[in-house]
Amino acid sequence: MPITPFHFGPGLLLHAAAPKRVSFIAFMAANCITDCETVYNILAGHFPYHTFLHTFLGAVVSAALTTAMFLFVRALSRKTPLPNWFAWQQLTIAPVVVGALLGSYSHVVLDGIMHADMRPLAPWSDANPFLRFVSIGNLHWLCVIAAALGGVLWWVSSRRKASRM
């Protein structure tokens, strides 16, 4: 799933379930950072397409890059006015780290289900225990359902907050 919104469905559900603990922005950013590797490999004609960042070890690096990018841009926003869409400037580091880790690790699992060139356990093993755990069609539907549930949960939560004000 290179740079696809399907990855974001589980993130929306996780954020809606724990909005103060999981940054959806960091979840999405970590997924995009992870897939930069795939886009590069495809454009450069390198195979396999899913390499280091698509491993559990690489997921830590992707999450760290996401967190570092957040800290850099937040520091930059103190000196240069930047749009504060979705109140990202008020995020604390903990939900960013959690969102980045969940985004990176879920990316490895979701792509592991779908792509035969994945080696999520590298460098310790070339095995892919997730491959075809569910069909690709069902995987996409599960991501869409997660997005729908997350959207409904987020909407209900925002309505409750609005009614308390």
PDB file of N, CA, C and O in Angstrom, residues 14-73:
ATOM      1  N   LEU A  14      -7.736   4.521  16.484  1.00  0.00           N
ATOM      2  CA  LEU A  14      -6.913   4.612  17.695  1.00  0.00           C
ATOM      3  C   LEU A  14      -6.962   6.014  18.296  1.00  0.00           C
ATOM      4  O   LEU A  14      -7.070   6.176  19.515  1.00  0.00           O
ATOM      5  N   HIS A  15      -6.881   7.028  17.442  1.00  0.00           N
ATOM      6  CA  HIS A  15      -6.944   8.412  17.934  1.00  0.00           C
ATOM      7  C   HIS A  15      -8.313   8.724  18.543  1.00  0.00           C
ATOM      8  O   HIS A  15      -8.394   9.357  19.597  1.00  0.00           O
ATOM      9  N   ALA A  16      -9.373   8.272  17.872  1.00  0.00           N
ATOM     10  CA  ALA A  16     -10.723   8.542  18.390  1.00  0.00           C
ATOM     11  C   ALA A  16     -10.944   7.855  19.733  1.00  0.00           C
ATOM     12  O   ALA A  16     -11.625   8.397  20.611  1.00  0.00           O
ATOM     13  N   ALA A  17     -10.326   6.684  19.911  1.00  0.00           N
ATOM     14  CA  ALA A  17     -10.478   5.956  21.171  1.00  0.00           C
ATOM     15  C   ALA A  17      -9.652   6.580  22.295  1.00  0.00           C
ATOM     16  O   ALA A  17     -10.041   6.493  23.465  1.00  0.00           O
ATOM     17  N   ALA A  18      -8.528   7.209  21.945  1.00  0.00           N
ATOM     18  CA  ALA A  18      -7.655   7.800  22.960  1.00  0.00           C
ATOM     19  C   ALA A  18      -7.061   9.105  22.422  1.00  0.00           C
ATOM     20  O   ALA A  18      -5.858   9.197  22.170  1.00  0.00           O
ATOM     21  N   PRO A  19      -7.881  10.136  22.247  1.00  0.00           N
ATOM     22  CA  PRO A  19      -7.422  11.359  21.579  1.00  0.00           C
ATOM     23  C   PRO A  19      -6.298  12.099  22.290  1.00  0.00           C
ATOM     24  O   PRO A  19      -5.498  12.764  21.637  1.00  0.00           O
ATOM     25  N   LYS A  20      -6.212  12.000  23.593  1.00  0.00           N
ATOM     26  CA  LYS A  20      -5.147  12.696  24.318  1.00  0.00           C
ATOM     27  C   LYS A  20      -3.859  11.878  24.365  1.00  0.00           C
ATOM     28  O   LYS A  20      -2.807  12.381  24.735  1.00  0.00           O
ATOM     29  N   ARG A  21      -3.949  10.607  23.972  1.00  0.00           N
ATOM     30  CA  ARG A  21      -2.789   9.722  24.055  1.00  0.00           C
ATOM     31  C   ARG A  21      -2.180   9.350  22.706  1.00  0.00           C
ATOM     32  O   ARG A  21      -1.042   8.891  22.661  1.00  0.00           O
ATOM     33  N   VAL A  22      -2.962   9.506  21.620  1.00  0.00           N
ATOM     34  CA  VAL A  22      -2.495   9.109  20.290  1.00  0.00           C
ATOM     35  C   VAL A  22      -2.670  10.276  19.319  1.00  0.00           C
ATOM     36  O   VAL A  22      -3.791  10.713  19.081  1.00  0.00           O
ATOM     37  N   SER A  23      -1.568  10.754  18.773  1.00  0.00           N
ATOM     38  CA  SER A  23      -1.636  11.810  17.774  1.00  0.00           C
ATOM     39  C   SER A  23      -1.899  11.186  16.403  1.00  0.00           C
ATOM     40  O   SER A  23      -1.091  10.404  15.902  1.00  0.00           O
ATOM     41  N   PHE A  24      -3.028  11.542  15.813  1.00  0.00           N
ATOM     42  CA  PHE A  24      -3.362  11.059  14.468  1.00  0.00           C
ATOM     43  C   PHE A  24      -2.411  11.668  13.439  1.00  0.00           C
ATOM     44  O   PHE A  24      -2.021  11.021  12.471  1.00  0.00           O
ATOM     45  N   ILE A  25      -1.999  12.903  13.668  1.00  0.00           N
ATOM     46  CA  ILE A  25      -1.059  13.561  12.758  1.00  0.00           C
ATOM     47  C   ILE A  25       0.262  12.790  12.736  1.00  0.00           C
ATOM     48  O   ILE A  25       0.824  12.525  11.670  1.00  0.00           O
ATOM     49  N   ALA A  26       0.776  12.419  13.901  1.00  0.00           N
ATOM     50  CA  ALA A  26       2.024  11.657  13.965  1.00  0.00           C
ATOM     51  C   ALA A  26       1.844  10.272  13.359  1.00  0.00           C
ATOM     52  O   ALA A  26       2.750   9.760  12.692  1.00  0.00           O
ATOM     53  N   PHE A  27       0.685   9.672  13.574  1.00  0.00           N
ATOM     54  CA  PHE A  27       0.387   8.360  12.983  1.00  0.00           C
ATOM     55  C   PHE A  27       0.489   8.442  11.457  1.00  0.00           C
ATOM     56  O   PHE A  27       1.151   7.621  10.817  1.00  0.00           O
ATOM     57  N   MET A  28      -0.152   9.450  10.880  1.00  0.00           N
ATOM     58  CA  MET A  28      -0.119   9.613   9.420  1.00  0.00           C
ATOM     59  C   MET A  28       1.287   9.943   8.930  1.00  0.00           C
ATOM     60  O   MET A  28       1.741   9.400   7.918  1.00  0.00           O
ATOM     61  N   ALA A  29       1.979  10.828   9.637  1.00  0.00           N
ATOM     62  CA  ALA A  29       3.328  11.216   9.219  1.00  0.00           C
ATOM     63  C   ALA A  29       4.270  10.019   9.226  1.00  0.00           C
ATOM     64  O   ALA A  29       5.072   9.848   8.294  1.00  0.00           O
ATOM     65  N   ALA A  30       4.177   9.186  10.254  1.00  0.00           N
ATOM     66  CA  ALA A  30       5.046   8.002  10.323  1.00  0.00           C
ATOM     67  C   ALA A  30       4.775   7.057   9.151  1.00  0.00           C
ATOM     68  O   ALA A  30       5.708   6.473   8.585  1.00  0.00           O
ATOM     69  N   ASN A  31       3.520   6.915   8.775  1.00  0.00           N
ATOM     70  CA  ASN A  31       3.185   6.073   7.617  1.00  0.00           C
ATOM     71  C   ASN A  31       3.781   6.641   6.333  1.00  0.00           C
ATOM     72  O   ASN A  31       4.318   5.900   5.505  1.00  0.00           O
ATOM     73  N   CYS A  32       3.699   7.944   6.174  1.00  0.00           N
ATOM     74  CA  CYS A  32       4.253   8.581   4.966  1.00  0.00           C
ATOM     75  C   CYS A  32       5.771   8.469   4.935  1.00  0.00           C
ATOM     76  O   CYS A  32       6.356   8.182   3.880  1.00  0.00           O
ATOM     77  N   ILE A  33       6.422   8.684   6.081  1.00  0.00           N
ATOM     78  CA  ILE A  33       7.880   8.550   6.144  1.00  0.00           C
ATOM     79  C   ILE A  33       8.290   7.124   5.788  1.00  0.00           C
ATOM     80  O   ILE A  33       9.228   6.905   5.014  1.00  0.00           O
ATOM     81  N   THR A  34       7.569   6.151   6.322  1.00  0.00           N
ATOM     82  CA  THR A  34       7.882   4.752   6.020  1.00  0.00           C
ATOM     83  C   THR A  34       7.784   4.483   4.529  1.00  0.00           C
ATOM     84  O   THR A  34       8.639   3.818   3.944  1.00  0.00           O
ATOM     85  N   ASP A  35       6.760   5.015   3.885  1.00  0.00           N
ATOM     86  CA  ASP A  35       6.572   4.735   2.463  1.00  0.00           C
ATOM     87  C   ASP A  35       7.464   5.561   1.550  1.00  0.00           C
ATOM     88  O   ASP A  35       7.544   5.272   0.349  1.00  0.00           O
ATOM     89  N   CYS A  36       8.169   6.563   2.075  1.00  0.00           N
ATOM     90  CA  CYS A  36       9.162   7.266   1.246  1.00  0.00           C
ATOM     91  C   CYS A  36      10.202   6.276   0.733  1.00  0.00           C
ATOM     92  O   CYS A  36      10.675   6.378  -0.406  1.00  0.00           O
ATOM     93  N   GLU A  37      10.540   5.312   1.574  1.00  0.00           N
ATOM     94  CA  GLU A  37      11.490   4.264   1.178  1.00  0.00           C
ATOM     95  C   GLU A  37      10.958   3.461  -0.015  1.00  0.00           C
ATOM     96  O   GLU A  37      11.687   3.202  -0.972  1.00  0.00           O
ATOM     97  N   THR A  38       9.700   3.094   0.023  1.00  0.00           N
ATOM     98  CA  THR A  38       9.099   2.316  -1.056  1.00  0.00           C
ATOM     99  C   THR A  38       9.056   3.121  -2.346  1.00  0.00           C
ATOM    100  O   THR A  38       9.396   2.605  -3.417  1.00  0.00           O
ATOM    101  N   VAL A  39       8.638   4.366  -2.245  1.00  0.00           N
ATOM    102  CA  VAL A  39       8.584   5.223  -3.438  1.00  0.00           C
ATOM    103  C   VAL A  39       9.976   5.352  -4.050  1.00  0.00           C
ATOM    104  O   VAL A  39      10.145   5.218  -5.267  1.00  0.00           O
ATOM    105  N   TYR A  40      10.977   5.590  -3.210  1.00  0.00           N
ATOM    106  CA  TYR A  40      12.344   5.679  -3.709  1.00  0.00           C
ATOM    107  C   TYR A  40      12.754   4.385  -4.423  1.00  0.00           C
ATOM    108  O   TYR A  40      13.303   4.424  -5.529  1.00  0.00           O
ATOM    109  N   ASN A  41      12.519   3.250  -3.786  1.00  0.00           N
ATOM    110  CA  ASN A  41      12.913   1.967  -4.381  1.00  0.00           C
ATOM    111  C   ASN A  41      12.194   1.698  -5.698  1.00  0.00           C
ATOM    112  O   ASN A  41      12.791   1.170  -6.637  1.00  0.00           O
ATOM    113  N   ILE A  42      10.932   2.068  -5.778  1.00  0.00           N
ATOM    114  CA  ILE A  42      10.181   1.882  -7.030  1.00  0.00           C
ATOM    115  C   ILE A  42      10.767   2.776  -8.117  1.00  0.00           C
ATOM    116  O   ILE A  42      11.044   2.316  -9.230  1.00  0.00           O
ATOM    117  N   LEU A  43      10.969   4.052  -7.804  1.00  0.00           N
ATOM    118  CA  LEU A  43      11.498   4.997  -8.798  1.00  0.00           C
ATOM    119  C   LEU A  43      12.918   4.647  -9.225  1.00  0.00           C
ATOM    120  O   LEU A  43      13.296   4.845 -10.384  1.00  0.00           O
ATOM    121  N   ALA A  44      13.717   4.134  -8.293  1.00  0.00           N
ATOM    122  CA  ALA A  44      15.104   3.775  -8.599  1.00  0.00           C
ATOM    123  C   ALA A  44      15.212   2.391  -9.241  1.00  0.00           C
ATOM    124  O   ALA A  44      16.294   1.997  -9.668  1.00  0.00           O
ATOM    125  N   GLY A  45      14.096   1.656  -9.279  1.00  0.00           N
ATOM    126  CA  GLY A  45      14.123   0.314  -9.855  1.00  0.00           C
ATOM    127  C   GLY A  45      14.790  -0.716  -8.962  1.00  0.00           C
ATOM    128  O   GLY A  45      15.265  -1.742  -9.441  1.00  0.00           O
ATOM    129  N   HIS A  46      14.832  -0.450  -7.651  1.00  0.00           N
ATOM    130  CA  HIS A  46      15.425  -1.391  -6.700  1.00  0.00           C
ATOM    131  C   HIS A  46      14.357  -2.360  -6.193  1.00  0.00           C
ATOM    132  O   HIS A  46      13.249  -1.941  -5.857  1.00  0.00           O
ATOM    133  N   PHE A  47      14.691  -3.616  -6.144  1.00  0.00           N
ATOM    134  CA  PHE A  47      13.794  -4.608  -5.559  1.00  0.00           C
ATOM    135  C   PHE A  47      14.592  -5.386  -4.531  1.00  0.00           C
ATOM    136  O   PHE A  47      15.749  -5.692  -4.778  1.00  0.00           O
ATOM    137  N   PRO A  48      14.041  -5.689  -3.371  1.00  0.00           N
ATOM    138  CA  PRO A  48      12.650  -5.501  -2.984  1.00  0.00           C
ATOM    139  C   PRO A  48      12.334  -4.029  -2.718  1.00  0.00           C
ATOM    140  O   PRO A  48      13.204  -3.230  -2.393  1.00  0.00           O
ATOM    141  N   TYR A  49      11.060  -3.708  -2.851  1.00  0.00           N
ATOM    142  CA  TYR A  49      10.592  -2.339  -2.630  1.00  0.00           C
ATOM    143  C   TYR A  49      10.493  -2.011  -1.146  1.00  0.00           C
ATOM    144  O   TYR A  49      10.722  -0.890  -0.732  1.00  0.00           O
ATOM    145  N   HIS A  50      10.092  -2.991  -0.357  1.00  0.00           N
ATOM    146  CA  HIS A  50       9.870  -2.792   1.084  1.00  0.00           C
ATOM    147  C   HIS A  50      11.095  -3.308   1.825  1.00  0.00           C
ATOM    148  O   HIS A  50      11.263  -4.512   1.984  1.00  0.00           O
ATOM    149  N   THR A  51      11.940  -2.399   2.269  1.00  0.00           N
ATOM    150  CA  THR A  51      13.204  -2.810   2.886  1.00  0.00           C
ATOM    151  C   THR A  51      13.265  -2.365   4.347  1.00  0.00           C
ATOM    152  O   THR A  51      12.339  -2.657   5.097  1.00  0.00           O
ATOM    153  N   PHE A  52      14.292  -1.662   4.753  1.00  0.00           N
ATOM    154  CA  PHE A  52      14.573  -1.430   6.167  1.00  0.00           C
ATOM    155  C   PHE A  52      13.433  -0.797   6.965  1.00  0.00           C
ATOM    156  O   PHE A  52      13.085  -1.268   8.046  1.00  0.00           O
ATOM    157  N   LEU A  53      12.853   0.294   6.478  1.00  0.00           N
ATOM    158  CA  LEU A  53      11.794   0.957   7.257  1.00  0.00           C
ATOM    159  C   LEU A  53      10.538   0.099   7.367  1.00  0.00           C
ATOM    160  O   LEU A  53       9.660   0.381   8.189  1.00  0.00           O
ATOM    161  N   HIS A  54      10.444  -0.939   6.577  1.00  0.00           N
ATOM    162  CA  HIS A  54       9.314  -1.865   6.626  1.00  0.00           C
ATOM    163  C   HIS A  54       9.632  -3.102   7.474  1.00  0.00           C
ATOM    164  O   HIS A  54       9.080  -4.176   7.266  1.00  0.00           O
ATOM    165  N   THR A  55      10.542  -2.921   8.433  1.00  0.00           N
ATOM    166  CA  THR A  55      10.832  -3.953   9.430  1.00  0.00           C
ATOM    167  C   THR A  55      10.468  -3.375  10.798  1.00  0.00           C
ATOM    168  O   THR A  55      10.321  -2.160  10.950  1.00  0.00           O
ATOM    169  N   PHE A  56      10.360  -4.253  11.793  1.00  0.00           N
ATOM    170  CA  PHE A  56      10.057  -3.743  13.128  1.00  0.00           C
ATOM    171  C   PHE A  56      11.212  -2.892  13.662  1.00  0.00           C
ATOM    172  O   PHE A  56      10.983  -1.916  14.371  1.00  0.00           O
ATOM    173  N   LEU A  57      12.443  -3.239  13.302  1.00  0.00           N
ATOM    174  CA  LEU A  57      13.583  -2.418  13.690  1.00  0.00           C
ATOM    175  C   LEU A  57      13.516  -1.059  12.983  1.00  0.00           C
ATOM    176  O   LEU A  57      13.709  -0.013  13.595  1.00  0.00           O
ATOM    177  N   GLY A  58      13.218  -1.073  11.706  1.00  0.00           N
ATOM    178  CA  GLY A  58      13.095   0.166  10.938  1.00  0.00           C
ATOM    179  C   GLY A  58      11.936   1.031  11.397  1.00  0.00           C
ATOM    180  O   GLY A  58      11.977   2.261  11.276  1.00  0.00           O
ATOM    181  N   ALA A  59      10.893   0.400  11.940  1.00  0.00           N
ATOM    182  CA  ALA A  59       9.735   1.154  12.439  1.00  0.00           C
ATOM    183  C   ALA A  59      10.141   2.086  13.578  1.00  0.00           C
ATOM    184  O   ALA A  59       9.604   3.190  13.699  1.00  0.00           O
ATOM    185  N   VAL A  60      11.109   1.663  14.382  1.00  0.00           N
ATOM    186  CA  VAL A  60      11.607   2.518  15.457  1.00  0.00           C
ATOM    187  C   VAL A  60      12.282   3.756  14.858  1.00  0.00           C
ATOM    188  O   VAL A  60      12.089   4.877  15.339  1.00  0.00           O
ATOM    189  N   VAL A  61      13.032   3.556  13.787  1.00  0.00           N
ATOM    190  CA  VAL A  61      13.706   4.670  13.116  1.00  0.00           C
ATOM    191  C   VAL A  61      12.675   5.615  12.509  1.00  0.00           C
ATOM    192  O   VAL A  61      12.777   6.840  12.641  1.00  0.00           O
ATOM    193  N   SER A  62      11.667   5.055  11.865  1.00  0.00           N
ATOM    194  CA  SER A  62      10.606   5.870  11.270  1.00  0.00           C
ATOM    195  C   SER A  62       9.887   6.693  12.341  1.00  0.00           C
ATOM    196  O   SER A  62       9.624   7.882  12.150  1.00  0.00           O
ATOM    197  N   ALA A  63       9.589   6.068  13.468  1.00  0.00           N
ATOM    198  CA  ALA A  63       8.928   6.784  14.567  1.00  0.00           C
ATOM    199  C   ALA A  63       9.845   7.869  15.129  1.00  0.00           C
ATOM    200  O   ALA A  63       9.388   8.978  15.440  1.00  0.00           O
ATOM    201  N   ALA A  64      11.137   7.577  15.236  1.00  0.00           N
ATOM    202  CA  ALA A  64      12.088   8.575  15.734  1.00  0.00           C
ATOM    203  C   ALA A  64      12.202   9.750  14.761  1.00  0.00           C
ATOM    204  O   ALA A  64      12.254  10.911  15.190  1.00  0.00           O
ATOM    205  N   LEU A  65      12.223   9.472  13.464  1.00  0.00           N
ATOM    206  CA  LEU A  65      12.258  10.549  12.461  1.00  0.00           C
ATOM    207  C   LEU A  65      10.997  11.404  12.545  1.00  0.00           C
ATOM    208  O   LEU A  65      11.071  12.634  12.460  1.00  0.00           O
ATOM    209  N   THR A  66       9.861  10.764  12.714  1.00  0.00           N
ATOM    210  CA  THR A  66       8.599  11.489  12.839  1.00  0.00           C
ATOM    211  C   THR A  66       8.631  12.407  14.057  1.00  0.00           C
ATOM    212  O   THR A  66       8.257  13.582  13.984  1.00  0.00           O
ATOM    213  N   THR A  67       9.087  11.886  15.170  1.00  0.00           N
ATOM    214  CA  THR A  67       9.154  12.659  16.407  1.00  0.00           C
ATOM    215  C   THR A  67      10.143  13.814  16.270  1.00  0.00           C
ATOM    216  O   THR A  67       9.847  14.953  16.672  1.00  0.00           O
ATOM    217  N   ALA A  68      11.298  13.537  15.685  1.00  0.00           N
ATOM    218  CA  ALA A  68      12.296  14.593  15.489  1.00  0.00           C
ATOM    219  C   ALA A  68      11.758  15.685  14.562  1.00  0.00           C
ATOM    220  O   ALA A  68      11.969  16.877  14.808  1.00  0.00           O
ATOM    221  N   MET A  69      11.059  15.275  13.523  1.00  0.00           N
ATOM    222  CA  MET A  69      10.470  16.244  12.597  1.00  0.00           C
ATOM    223  C   MET A  69       9.445  17.115  13.328  1.00  0.00           C
ATOM    224  O   MET A  69       9.418  18.330  13.148  1.00  0.00           O
ATOM    225  N   PHE A  70       8.618  16.500  14.172  1.00  0.00           N
ATOM    226  CA  PHE A  70       7.644  17.258  14.957  1.00  0.00           C
ATOM    227  C   PHE A  70       8.343  18.284  15.846  1.00  0.00           C
ATOM    228  O   PHE A  70       7.957  19.456  15.889  1.00  0.00           O
ATOM    229  N   LEU A  71       9.375  17.848  16.565  1.00  0.00           N
ATOM    230  CA  LEU A  71      10.088  18.763  17.469  1.00  0.00           C
ATOM    231  C   LEU A  71      10.730  19.908  16.695  1.00  0.00           C
ATOM    232  O   LEU A  71      10.686  21.061  17.142  1.00  0.00           O
ATOM    233  N   PHE A  72      11.301  19.606  15.540  1.00  0.00           N
ATOM    234  CA  PHE A  72      11.930  20.641  14.716  1.00  0.00           C
ATOM    235  C   PHE A  72      10.896  21.657  14.227  1.00  0.00           C
ATOM    236  O   PHE A  72      11.094  22.868  14.350  1.00  0.00           O
ATOM    237  N   VAL A  73       9.784  21.159  13.695  1.00  0.00           N
ATOM    238  CA  VAL A  73       8.763  22.063  13.149  1.00  0.00           C
ATOM    239  C   VAL A  73       8.095  22.852  14.271  1.00  0.00           C
ATOM    240  O   VAL A  73       7.790  24.034  14.111  1.00  0.00           O
TER     241      VAL A  73
END
